[in-house]
mmCIF file of N, CA and C in Angstrom:
data_model
loop_
_atom_site.group_PDB
_atom_site.id
_atom_site.type_symbol
_atom_site.label_atom_id
_atom_site.label_comp_id
_atom_site.label_asym_id
_atom_site.label_seq_id
_atom_site.Cartn_x
_atom_site.Cartn_y
_atom_site.Cartn_z
ATOM 1 N N UNK F 1 0.814 -1.161 -0.047
ATOM 2 C CA UNK F 1 0.102 0.054 -0.021
ATOM 3 C C UNK F 1 0.929 1.262 -0.019
ATOM 4 N N UNK F 2 0.738 2.117 -0.960
ATOM 5 C CA UNK F 2 1.625 3.259 -0.985
ATOM 6 C C UNK F 2 0.634 4.442 -0.494
ATOM 7 N N UNK F 3 1.500 5.143 0.343
ATOM 8 C CA UNK F 3 1.074 6.412 0.935
ATOM 9 C C UNK F 3 1.845 7.691 0.598
ATOM 10 N N UNK F 4 1.151 8.740 0.107
ATOM 11 C CA UNK F 4 1.770 9.900 -0.273
ATOM 12 C C UNK F 4 1.258 11.099 0.585
ATOM 13 N N UNK F 5 2.301 11.843 1.107
ATOM 14 C CA UNK F 5 1.763 12.769 2.086
ATOM 15 C C UNK F 5 2.422 14.244 1.633
ATOM 16 N N UNK F 6 1.481 15.063 1.351
ATOM 17 C CA UNK F 6 1.906 16.374 0.862
ATOM 18 C C UNK F 6 1.882 17.319 2.078
ATOM 19 N N UNK F 7 2.715 18.334 1.892
ATOM 20 C CA UNK F 7 2.786 19.612 2.860
ATOM 21 C C UNK F 7 3.281 20.859 2.221
ATOM 22 N N UNK F 8 3.081 21.920 2.808
ATOM 23 C CA UNK F 8 3.521 23.010 2.321
ATOM 24 C C UNK F 8 2.659 24.004 1.768
ATOM 25 N N UNK F 9 1.409 23.684 1.749
ATOM 26 C CA UNK F 9 0.252 24.524 1.068
ATOM 27 C C UNK F 9 -0.084 25.703 2.102
ATOM 28 N N UNK F 10 -0.802 26.669 1.597
ATOM 29 C CA UNK F 10 -1.362 27.766 2.524
ATOM 30 C C UNK F 10 -1.959 28.833 1.611
ATOM 31 N N UNK F 11 -1.919 30.054 2.458
ATOM 32 C CA UNK F 11 -2.366 31.274 1.779
ATOM 33 C C UNK F 11 -1.274 32.210 1.398
ATOM 34 N N UNK F 12 -1.307 32.604 0.219
ATOM 35 C CA UNK F 12 -0.046 33.576 -0.120
ATOM 36 C C UNK F 12 -0.703 34.620 -0.994
ATOM 37 N N UNK F 13 0.018 35.771 -1.099
ATOM 38 C CA UNK F 13 -0.474 36.954 -1.664
ATOM 39 C C UNK F 13 -0.036 36.633 -3.389
ATOM 40 N N UNK F 14 -0.670 37.331 -4.406
ATOM 41 C CA UNK F 14 -0.075 37.252 -5.675
ATOM 42 C C UNK F 14 1.142 37.766 -5.683
ATOM 43 N N UNK F 15 1.987 36.968 -6.449
ATOM 44 C CA UNK F 15 3.536 37.324 -6.644
ATOM 45 C C UNK F 15 4.276 36.581 -5.653
ATOM 46 N N UNK F 16 3.683 36.053 -4.635
ATOM 47 C CA UNK F 16 4.409 35.336 -3.675
ATOM 48 C C UNK F 16 4.851 33.868 -4.139
ATOM 49 N N UNK F 17 5.498 33.238 -3.059
ATOM 50 C CA UNK F 17 6.103 31.949 -3.398
ATOM 51 C C UNK F 17 5.598 30.888 -2.311
ATOM 52 N N UNK F 18 5.432 29.628 -2.734
ATOM 53 C CA UNK F 18 5.280 28.547 -1.661
ATOM 54 C C UNK F 18 6.185 27.308 -2.296
ATOM 55 N N UNK F 19 6.596 26.401 -1.482
ATOM 56 C CA UNK F 19 7.213 25.159 -1.743
ATOM 57 C C UNK F 19 6.360 24.060 -1.255
ATOM 58 N N UNK F 20 5.982 23.175 -2.100
ATOM 59 C CA UNK F 20 5.279 21.982 -1.730
ATOM 60 C C UNK F 20 6.282 20.774 -1.622
ATOM 61 N N UNK F 21 5.881 19.928 -0.630
ATOM 62 C CA UNK F 21 6.707 18.744 -0.450
ATOM 63 C C UNK F 21 5.747 17.437 -0.444
ATOM 64 N N UNK F 22 6.271 16.429 -0.896
ATOM 65 C CA UNK F 22 5.554 15.174 -0.873
ATOM 66 C C UNK F 22 6.497 14.021 -0.633
ATOM 67 N N UNK F 23 6.021 13.213 0.305
ATOM 68 C CA UNK F 23 7.038 11.908 0.682
ATOM 69 C C UNK F 23 6.089 10.619 0.442
ATOM 70 N N UNK F 24 6.576 9.814 -0.165
ATOM 71 C CA UNK F 24 6.142 8.543 -0.448
ATOM 72 C C UNK F 24 6.484 7.463 0.479
ATOM 73 N N UNK F 25 5.634 6.712 1.016
ATOM 74 C CA UNK F 25 5.993 5.620 1.894
ATOM 75 C C UNK F 25 5.182 4.440 1.746
ATOM 76 N N UNK F 26 5.437 3.157 2.396
ATOM 77 C CA UNK F 26 4.688 2.035 2.406
ATOM 78 C C UNK F 26 5.386 0.821 1.621
ATOM 79 N N UNK F 27 4.612 -0.027 1.136
ATOM 80 C CA UNK F 27 5.351 -1.209 0.496
ATOM 81 C C UNK F 27 5.705 -0.864 -0.928
ATOM 82 N N UNK F 28 6.591 -0.007 -1.059
ATOM 83 C CA UNK F 28 6.966 0.471 -2.386
ATOM 84 C C UNK F 28 8.219 -0.363 -2.778
ATOM 85 N N UNK F 29 8.317 -1.060 -3.902
ATOM 86 C CA UNK F 29 9.605 -1.609 -4.435
ATOM 87 C C UNK F 29 10.263 -0.696 -5.239
ATOM 88 N N UNK F 30 9.709 0.106 -5.999
ATOM 89 C CA UNK F 30 10.365 1.133 -6.856
ATOM 90 C C UNK F 30 9.304 2.142 -7.306
ATOM 91 N N UNK F 31 9.936 3.391 -7.424
ATOM 92 C CA UNK F 31 9.157 4.570 -7.839
ATOM 93 C C UNK F 31 9.618 4.964 -9.180
ATOM 94 N N UNK F 32 8.823 5.280 -10.350
ATOM 95 C CA UNK F 32 9.239 5.755 -11.453
ATOM 96 C C UNK F 32 9.072 7.240 -11.503
ATOM 97 N N UNK F 33 8.112 7.800 -12.143
ATOM 98 C CA UNK F 33 7.885 9.072 -12.183
ATOM 99 C C UNK F 33 7.046 9.613 -11.085
ATOM 100 N N UNK F 34 7.324 10.737 -10.822
ATOM 101 C CA UNK F 34 6.576 11.543 -9.682
ATOM 102 C C UNK F 34 5.984 12.891 -10.319
ATOM 103 N N UNK F 35 4.907 13.336 -9.770
ATOM 104 C CA UNK F 35 4.407 14.691 -10.352
ATOM 105 C C UNK F 35 3.369 15.344 -9.444
ATOM 106 N N UNK F 36 2.865 16.485 -9.936
ATOM 107 C CA UNK F 36 1.891 17.128 -9.161
ATOM 108 C C UNK F 36 0.681 17.477 -10.093
ATOM 109 N N UNK F 37 -0.484 17.241 -9.401
ATOM 110 C CA UNK F 37 -1.844 17.623 -10.193
ATOM 111 C C UNK F 37 -2.299 18.678 -9.334
ATOM 112 N N UNK F 38 -3.294 19.389 -9.987
ATOM 113 C CA UNK F 38 -4.136 20.420 -9.265
ATOM 114 C C UNK F 38 -5.579 20.385 -9.806
ATOM 115 N N UNK F 39 -6.373 20.681 -8.821
ATOM 116 C CA UNK F 39 -7.881 20.755 -9.310
ATOM 117 C C UNK F 39 -8.502 21.867 -8.401
ATOM 118 N N UNK F 40 -8.995 22.826 -9.278
ATOM 119 C CA UNK F 40 -9.585 23.940 -8.771
ATOM 120 C C UNK F 40 -11.188 23.643 -8.817
ATOM 121 N N UNK F 41 -12.019 24.275 -7.952
ATOM 122 C CA UNK F 41 -13.523 24.002 -7.760
ATOM 123 C C UNK F 41 -14.088 24.224 -9.289
ATOM 124 N N UNK F 42 -14.922 23.208 -9.699
ATOM 125 C CA UNK F 42 -15.507 23.592 -11.002
ATOM 126 C C UNK F 42 -14.580 23.240 -12.228
ATOM 127 N N UNK F 43 -13.213 23.005 -12.017
ATOM 128 C CA UNK F 43 -12.521 22.639 -13.061
ATOM 129 C C UNK F 43 -11.798 21.278 -13.094
ATOM 130 N N UNK F 44 -11.560 20.671 -14.313
ATOM 131 C CA UNK F 44 -10.959 19.350 -14.337
ATOM 132 C C UNK F 44 -9.513 19.351 -13.711
ATOM 133 N N UNK F 45 -9.085 18.145 -13.437
ATOM 134 C CA UNK F 45 -7.756 18.029 -12.760
ATOM 135 C C UNK F 45 -6.679 18.323 -13.863
ATOM 136 N N UNK F 46 -5.651 18.837 -13.465
ATOM 137 C CA UNK F 46 -4.663 19.168 -14.479
ATOM 138 C C UNK F 46 -3.292 18.765 -14.098
ATOM 139 N N UNK F 47 -2.513 18.203 -14.880
ATOM 140 C CA UNK F 47 -1.192 17.698 -14.421
ATOM 141 C C UNK F 47 -0.246 19.112 -14.643
ATOM 142 N N UNK F 48 0.279 19.442 -13.559
ATOM 143 C CA UNK F 48 1.070 20.684 -13.367
ATOM 144 C C UNK F 48 2.421 20.478 -13.794
ATOM 145 N N UNK F 49 3.070 19.325 -13.128
ATOM 146 C CA UNK F 49 4.561 19.131 -13.479
ATOM 147 C C UNK F 49 4.857 17.691 -13.193
ATOM 148 N N UNK F 50 5.785 17.202 -13.894
ATOM 149 C CA UNK F 50 6.135 15.833 -13.670
ATOM 150 C C UNK F 50 7.782 15.574 -13.722
ATOM 151 N N UNK F 51 8.200 14.619 -13.051
ATOM 152 C CA UNK F 51 9.659 14.311 -13.171
ATOM 153 C C UNK F 51 10.036 12.910 -13.225
ATOM 154 N N UNK F 52 10.856 12.353 -14.104
ATOM 155 C CA UNK F 52 10.969 10.924 -14.254
ATOM 156 C C UNK F 52 12.041 10.632 -13.355
ATOM 157 N N UNK F 53 12.177 9.244 -13.416
ATOM 158 C CA UNK F 53 13.336 8.695 -12.262
ATOM 159 C C UNK F 53 14.619 9.192 -12.891
ATOM 160 N N UNK F 54 14.873 9.606 -14.144
ATOM 161 C CA UNK F 54 16.020 10.023 -14.675
ATOM 162 C C UNK F 54 16.331 11.420 -14.559
ATOM 163 N N UNK F 55 15.312 12.162 -13.974
ATOM 164 C CA UNK F 55 15.479 13.643 -13.791
ATOM 165 C C UNK F 55 14.825 14.392 -14.839
ATOM 166 N N UNK F 56 14.239 13.891 -15.946
ATOM 167 C CA UNK F 56 13.742 14.662 -16.998
ATOM 168 C C UNK F 56 12.361 15.296 -16.475
ATOM 169 N N UNK F 57 12.060 16.641 -16.899
ATOM 170 C CA UNK F 57 10.919 17.255 -16.211
ATOM 171 C C UNK F 57 9.960 17.899 -17.489
ATOM 172 N N UNK F 58 8.650 17.972 -16.975
ATOM 173 C CA UNK F 58 7.743 18.660 -17.862
ATOM 174 C C UNK F 58 6.801 19.350 -17.168
ATOM 175 N N UNK F 59 6.204 20.418 -17.838
ATOM 176 C CA UNK F 59 5.241 21.334 -17.120
ATOM 177 C C UNK F 59 4.070 21.758 -17.987
ATOM 178 N N UNK F 60 3.197 22.144 -17.350
ATOM 179 C CA UNK F 60 1.898 22.842 -17.971
ATOM 180 C C UNK F 60 2.349 23.985 -18.462
ATOM 181 N N UNK F 61 1.742 24.480 -19.609
ATOM 182 C CA UNK F 61 2.097 25.735 -20.375
ATOM 183 C C UNK F 61 1.753 26.848 -19.231
ATOM 184 N N UNK F 62 0.800 26.637 -18.290
ATOM 185 C CA UNK F 62 0.366 27.702 -17.526
ATOM 186 C C UNK F 62 1.444 28.005 -16.534
ATOM 187 N N UNK F 63 2.180 27.000 -16.218
ATOM 188 C CA UNK F 63 3.333 27.301 -15.017
ATOM 189 C C UNK F 63 4.772 27.312 -15.536
ATOM 190 N N UNK F 64 4.868 27.028 -16.844
ATOM 191 C CA UNK F 64 6.325 27.178 -17.171
ATOM 192 C C UNK F 64 7.010 28.556 -16.948
ATOM 193 N N UNK F 65 8.200 28.487 -16.369
ATOM 194 C CA UNK F 65 8.957 29.593 -15.956
ATOM 195 C C UNK F 65 8.758 30.033 -14.631
ATOM 196 N N UNK F 66 7.614 29.438 -13.853
ATOM 197 C CA UNK F 66 7.230 30.060 -12.625
ATOM 198 C C UNK F 66 7.434 28.911 -11.624
ATOM 199 N N UNK F 67 7.204 27.488 -11.995
ATOM 200 C CA UNK F 67 7.187 26.326 -11.061
ATOM 201 C C UNK F 67 8.432 25.496 -11.462
ATOM 202 N N UNK F 68 8.907 24.982 -10.501
ATOM 203 C CA UNK F 68 10.140 23.953 -10.542
ATOM 204 C C UNK F 68 9.750 22.919 -9.839
ATOM 205 N N UNK F 69 9.904 21.611 -10.527
ATOM 206 C CA UNK F 69 9.761 20.334 -9.929
ATOM 207 C C UNK F 69 11.201 19.700 -9.616
ATOM 208 N N UNK F 70 11.286 18.978 -8.467
ATOM 209 C CA UNK F 70 12.579 18.250 -8.391
ATOM 210 C C UNK F 70 12.129 17.037 -7.468
ATOM 211 N N UNK F 71 13.139 16.193 -7.476
ATOM 212 C CA UNK F 71 13.234 14.965 -6.648
ATOM 213 C C UNK F 71 14.168 15.006 -5.474
ATOM 214 N N UNK F 72 13.874 14.486 -4.445
ATOM 215 C CA UNK F 72 14.878 14.497 -3.196
ATOM 216 C C UNK F 72 15.822 13.433 -3.540
ATOM 217 N N UNK F 73 16.995 13.540 -2.780
ATOM 218 C CA UNK F 73 17.934 12.499 -2.908
ATOM 219 C C UNK F 73 17.519 11.060 -2.611
ATOM 220 N N UNK F 74 16.566 10.996 -1.629
ATOM 221 C CA UNK F 74 16.037 9.403 -1.495
ATOM 222 C C UNK F 74 15.137 9.101 -2.529
ATOM 223 N N UNK F 75 14.742 9.870 -3.526
ATOM 224 C CA UNK F 75 14.000 9.428 -4.676
ATOM 225 C C UNK F 75 12.363 9.137 -4.327
ATOM 226 N N UNK F 76 12.214 9.218 -3.159
ATOM 227 C CA UNK F 76 10.813 8.798 -2.734
ATOM 228 C C UNK F 76 10.048 10.155 -2.380
ATOM 229 N N UNK F 77 10.695 11.210 -2.639
ATOM 230 C CA UNK F 77 10.160 12.646 -2.401
ATOM 231 C C UNK F 77 10.214 13.322 -3.559
ATOM 232 N N UNK F 78 9.183 14.385 -3.616
ATOM 233 C CA UNK F 78 9.212 15.235 -4.676
ATOM 234 C C UNK F 78 8.745 16.686 -4.126
ATOM 235 N N UNK F 79 9.354 17.860 -4.742
ATOM 236 C CA UNK F 79 8.992 19.060 -4.476
ATOM 237 C C UNK F 79 8.389 19.760 -5.566
ATOM 238 N N UNK F 80 7.720 21.001 -5.220
ATOM 239 C CA UNK F 80 7.154 21.833 -6.200
ATOM 240 C C UNK F 80 7.511 23.302 -5.693
ATOM 241 N N UNK F 81 8.443 23.979 -6.393
ATOM 242 C CA UNK F 81 8.743 25.271 -5.964
ATOM 243 C C UNK F 81 7.815 26.117 -6.892
ATOM 244 N N UNK F 82 6.896 26.912 -6.292
ATOM 245 C CA UNK F 82 5.982 27.865 -6.920
ATOM 246 C C UNK F 82 6.379 29.284 -6.771
ATOM 247 N N UNK F 83 6.643 29.996 -7.783
ATOM 248 C CA UNK F 83 7.098 31.528 -7.825
ATOM 249 C C UNK F 83 5.990 32.235 -8.485
ATOM 250 N N UNK F 84 6.048 33.450 -8.319
ATOM 251 C CA UNK F 84 5.078 34.396 -9.043
ATOM 252 C C UNK F 84 3.779 33.988 -9.168
ATOM 253 N N UNK F 85 3.153 33.549 -7.984
ATOM 254 C CA UNK F 85 1.922 32.871 -7.851
ATOM 255 C C UNK F 85 0.771 33.899 -8.216
ATOM 256 N N UNK F 86 -0.212 33.348 -8.989
ATOM 257 C CA UNK F 86 -1.288 34.096 -9.613
ATOM 258 C C UNK F 86 -2.554 33.464 -8.853
ATOM 259 N N UNK F 87 -3.656 34.260 -8.782
ATOM 260 C CA UNK F 87 -4.864 33.801 -8.144
ATOM 261 C C UNK F 87 -5.533 32.582 -8.848
ATOM 262 N N UNK F 88 -5.187 32.385 -10.261
ATOM 263 C CA UNK F 88 -5.582 31.195 -10.910
ATOM 264 C C UNK F 88 -4.858 30.088 -10.568
ATOM 265 N N UNK F 89 -3.744 30.008 -9.847
ATOM 266 C CA UNK F 89 -3.105 28.975 -9.343
ATOM 267 C C UNK F 89 -3.785 28.370 -8.065
ATOM 268 N N UNK F 90 -4.780 29.040 -7.534
ATOM 269 C CA UNK F 90 -5.614 28.511 -6.490
ATOM 270 C C UNK F 90 -6.137 27.174 -6.790
ATOM 271 N N UNK F 91 -5.762 26.165 -5.893
ATOM 272 C CA UNK F 91 -6.378 24.654 -6.178
ATOM 273 C C UNK F 91 -5.947 23.823 -5.041
ATOM 274 N N UNK F 92 -6.522 22.718 -5.171
ATOM 275 C CA UNK F 92 -5.893 21.465 -4.183
ATOM 276 C C UNK F 92 -4.712 20.907 -5.043
ATOM 277 N N UNK F 93 -3.648 20.823 -4.581
ATOM 278 C CA UNK F 93 -2.437 20.208 -5.245
ATOM 279 C C UNK F 93 -2.351 18.764 -4.714
ATOM 280 N N UNK F 94 -2.155 17.921 -5.584
ATOM 281 C CA UNK F 94 -1.990 16.422 -5.126
ATOM 282 C C UNK F 94 -0.717 15.797 -5.777
ATOM 283 N N UNK F 95 -0.005 15.145 -4.878
ATOM 284 C CA UNK F 95 1.125 14.575 -5.400
ATOM 285 C C UNK F 95 0.838 13.219 -6.023
ATOM 286 N N UNK F 96 1.639 12.812 -6.925
ATOM 287 C CA UNK F 96 1.512 11.642 -7.867
ATOM 288 C C UNK F 96 2.697 10.782 -7.947
ATOM 289 N N UNK F 97 2.505 9.479 -7.803
ATOM 290 C CA UNK F 97 3.705 8.570 -8.008
ATOM 291 C C UNK F 97 3.514 7.452 -8.814
ATOM 292 N N UNK F 98 4.173 7.066 -9.820
ATOM 293 C CA UNK F 98 4.011 5.915 -10.493
ATOM 294 C C UNK F 98 4.889 4.952 -9.860
ATOM 295 N N UNK F 99 4.471 3.948 -9.099
ATOM 296 C CA UNK F 99 5.230 3.135 -8.312
ATOM 297 C C UNK F 99 4.769 1.565 -8.616
ATOM 298 N N UNK F 100 5.819 0.735 -8.236
ATOM 299 C CA UNK F 100 5.645 -0.744 -8.203
ATOM 300 C C UNK F 100 5.397 -1.254 -6.829
ATOM 301 N N UNK F 101 4.112 -1.464 -6.668
ATOM 302 C CA UNK F 101 3.671 -1.861 -5.284
ATOM 303 C C UNK F 101 2.744 -2.994 -5.209
ATOM 304 N N UNK F 102 2.974 -4.161 -4.498
ATOM 305 C CA UNK F 102 2.212 -5.322 -4.530
ATOM 306 C C UNK F 102 2.137 -6.025 -5.767
ATOM 307 N N UNK F 103 3.387 -6.085 -6.686
ATOM 308 C CA UNK F 103 3.271 -6.827 -7.772
ATOM 309 C C UNK F 103 2.875 -6.107 -8.943
ATOM 310 N N UNK F 104 2.439 -4.769 -8.892
ATOM 311 C CA UNK F 104 2.019 -4.252 -10.223
ATOM 312 C C UNK F 104 2.363 -2.743 -10.077
ATOM 313 N N UNK F 105 2.564 -2.136 -11.351
ATOM 314 C CA UNK F 105 2.787 -0.704 -11.397
ATOM 315 C C UNK F 105 1.486 0.004 -11.499
ATOM 316 N N UNK F 106 1.586 1.150 -10.897
ATOM 317 C CA UNK F 106 0.295 1.968 -10.922
ATOM 318 C C UNK F 106 0.475 3.256 -10.507
ATOM 319 N N UNK F 107 -0.461 4.271 -10.750
ATOM 320 C CA UNK F 107 -0.648 5.505 -10.158
ATOM 321 C C UNK F 107 -1.109 5.749 -8.789
ATOM 322 N N UNK F 108 -0.563 6.435 -8.060
ATOM 323 C CA UNK F 108 -1.074 6.771 -6.621
ATOM 324 C C UNK F 108 -1.163 8.226 -6.552
ATOM 325 N N UNK F 109 -2.212 8.569 -5.987
ATOM 326 C CA UNK F 109 -2.359 10.204 -5.551
ATOM 327 C C UNK F 109 -2.501 10.370 -3.977
ATOM 328 N N UNK F 110 -1.923 11.374 -3.594
ATOM 329 C CA UNK F 110 -2.050 11.846 -2.128
ATOM 330 C C UNK F 110 -3.365 12.533 -2.010
ATOM 331 N N UNK F 111 -3.618 12.726 -0.863
ATOM 332 C CA UNK F 111 -4.830 13.485 -0.260
ATOM 333 C C UNK F 111 -4.873 14.980 -0.781
ATOM 334 N N UNK F 112 -3.821 15.559 -0.973
ATOM 335 C CA UNK F 112 -3.833 16.917 -1.327
ATOM 336 C C UNK F 112 -3.417 18.004 -0.315
ATOM 337 N N UNK F 113 -2.913 19.240 -0.701
ATOM 338 C CA UNK F 113 -2.741 20.352 0.111
ATOM 339 C C UNK F 113 -3.349 21.455 -0.646
ATOM 340 N N UNK F 114 -4.071 22.327 0.170
ATOM 341 C CA UNK F 114 -4.772 23.360 -0.377
ATOM 342 C C UNK F 114 -3.738 24.647 -0.656
ATOM 343 N N UNK F 115 -3.756 25.138 -1.735
ATOM 344 C CA UNK F 115 -3.045 26.605 -2.048
ATOM 345 C C UNK F 115 -3.986 27.562 -2.582
ATOM 346 N N UNK F 116 -3.899 28.674 -1.765
ATOM 347 C CA UNK F 116 -4.762 29.765 -2.054
ATOM 348 C C UNK F 116 -3.987 31.060 -2.339
ATOM 349 N N UNK F 117 -4.208 31.571 -3.409
ATOM 350 C CA UNK F 117 -3.417 32.843 -3.687
ATOM 351 C C UNK F 117 -4.519 33.993 -3.952
ATOM 352 N N UNK F 118 -4.362 34.957 -2.887
ATOM 353 C CA UNK F 118 -5.369 35.869 -2.796
ATOM 354 C C UNK F 118 -4.679 37.057 -1.952
ATOM 355 N N UNK F 119 -5.073 38.334 -2.394
ATOM 356 C CA UNK F 119 -4.786 39.522 -1.543
ATOM 357 C C UNK F 119 -5.743 39.859 -0.516
#
């Protein structure tokens, strides 16, 4: 059973910064890619950023140049540095891990952390 725990969300003013953290634990044999999704009320879930096991990164066009995703040295952690935040970045951010658990590869999502950008 894979558990993903996010932290670092909160309330920030437009133009501010936040750093989200996510740690994976449980019966994990291996983790491949990790990433961050977000979902705002009334909107579809959006993949914000992803990082492969080899360190390759990808970003949604809406966050390119403002957000940076990185993996921790332990490889079971992932971070999202968010700069120049805008009100439209307000959403619940959920960590994702593509992991080998209990004999199968699959996607796992955390419970999420709220990010609110408002003055």
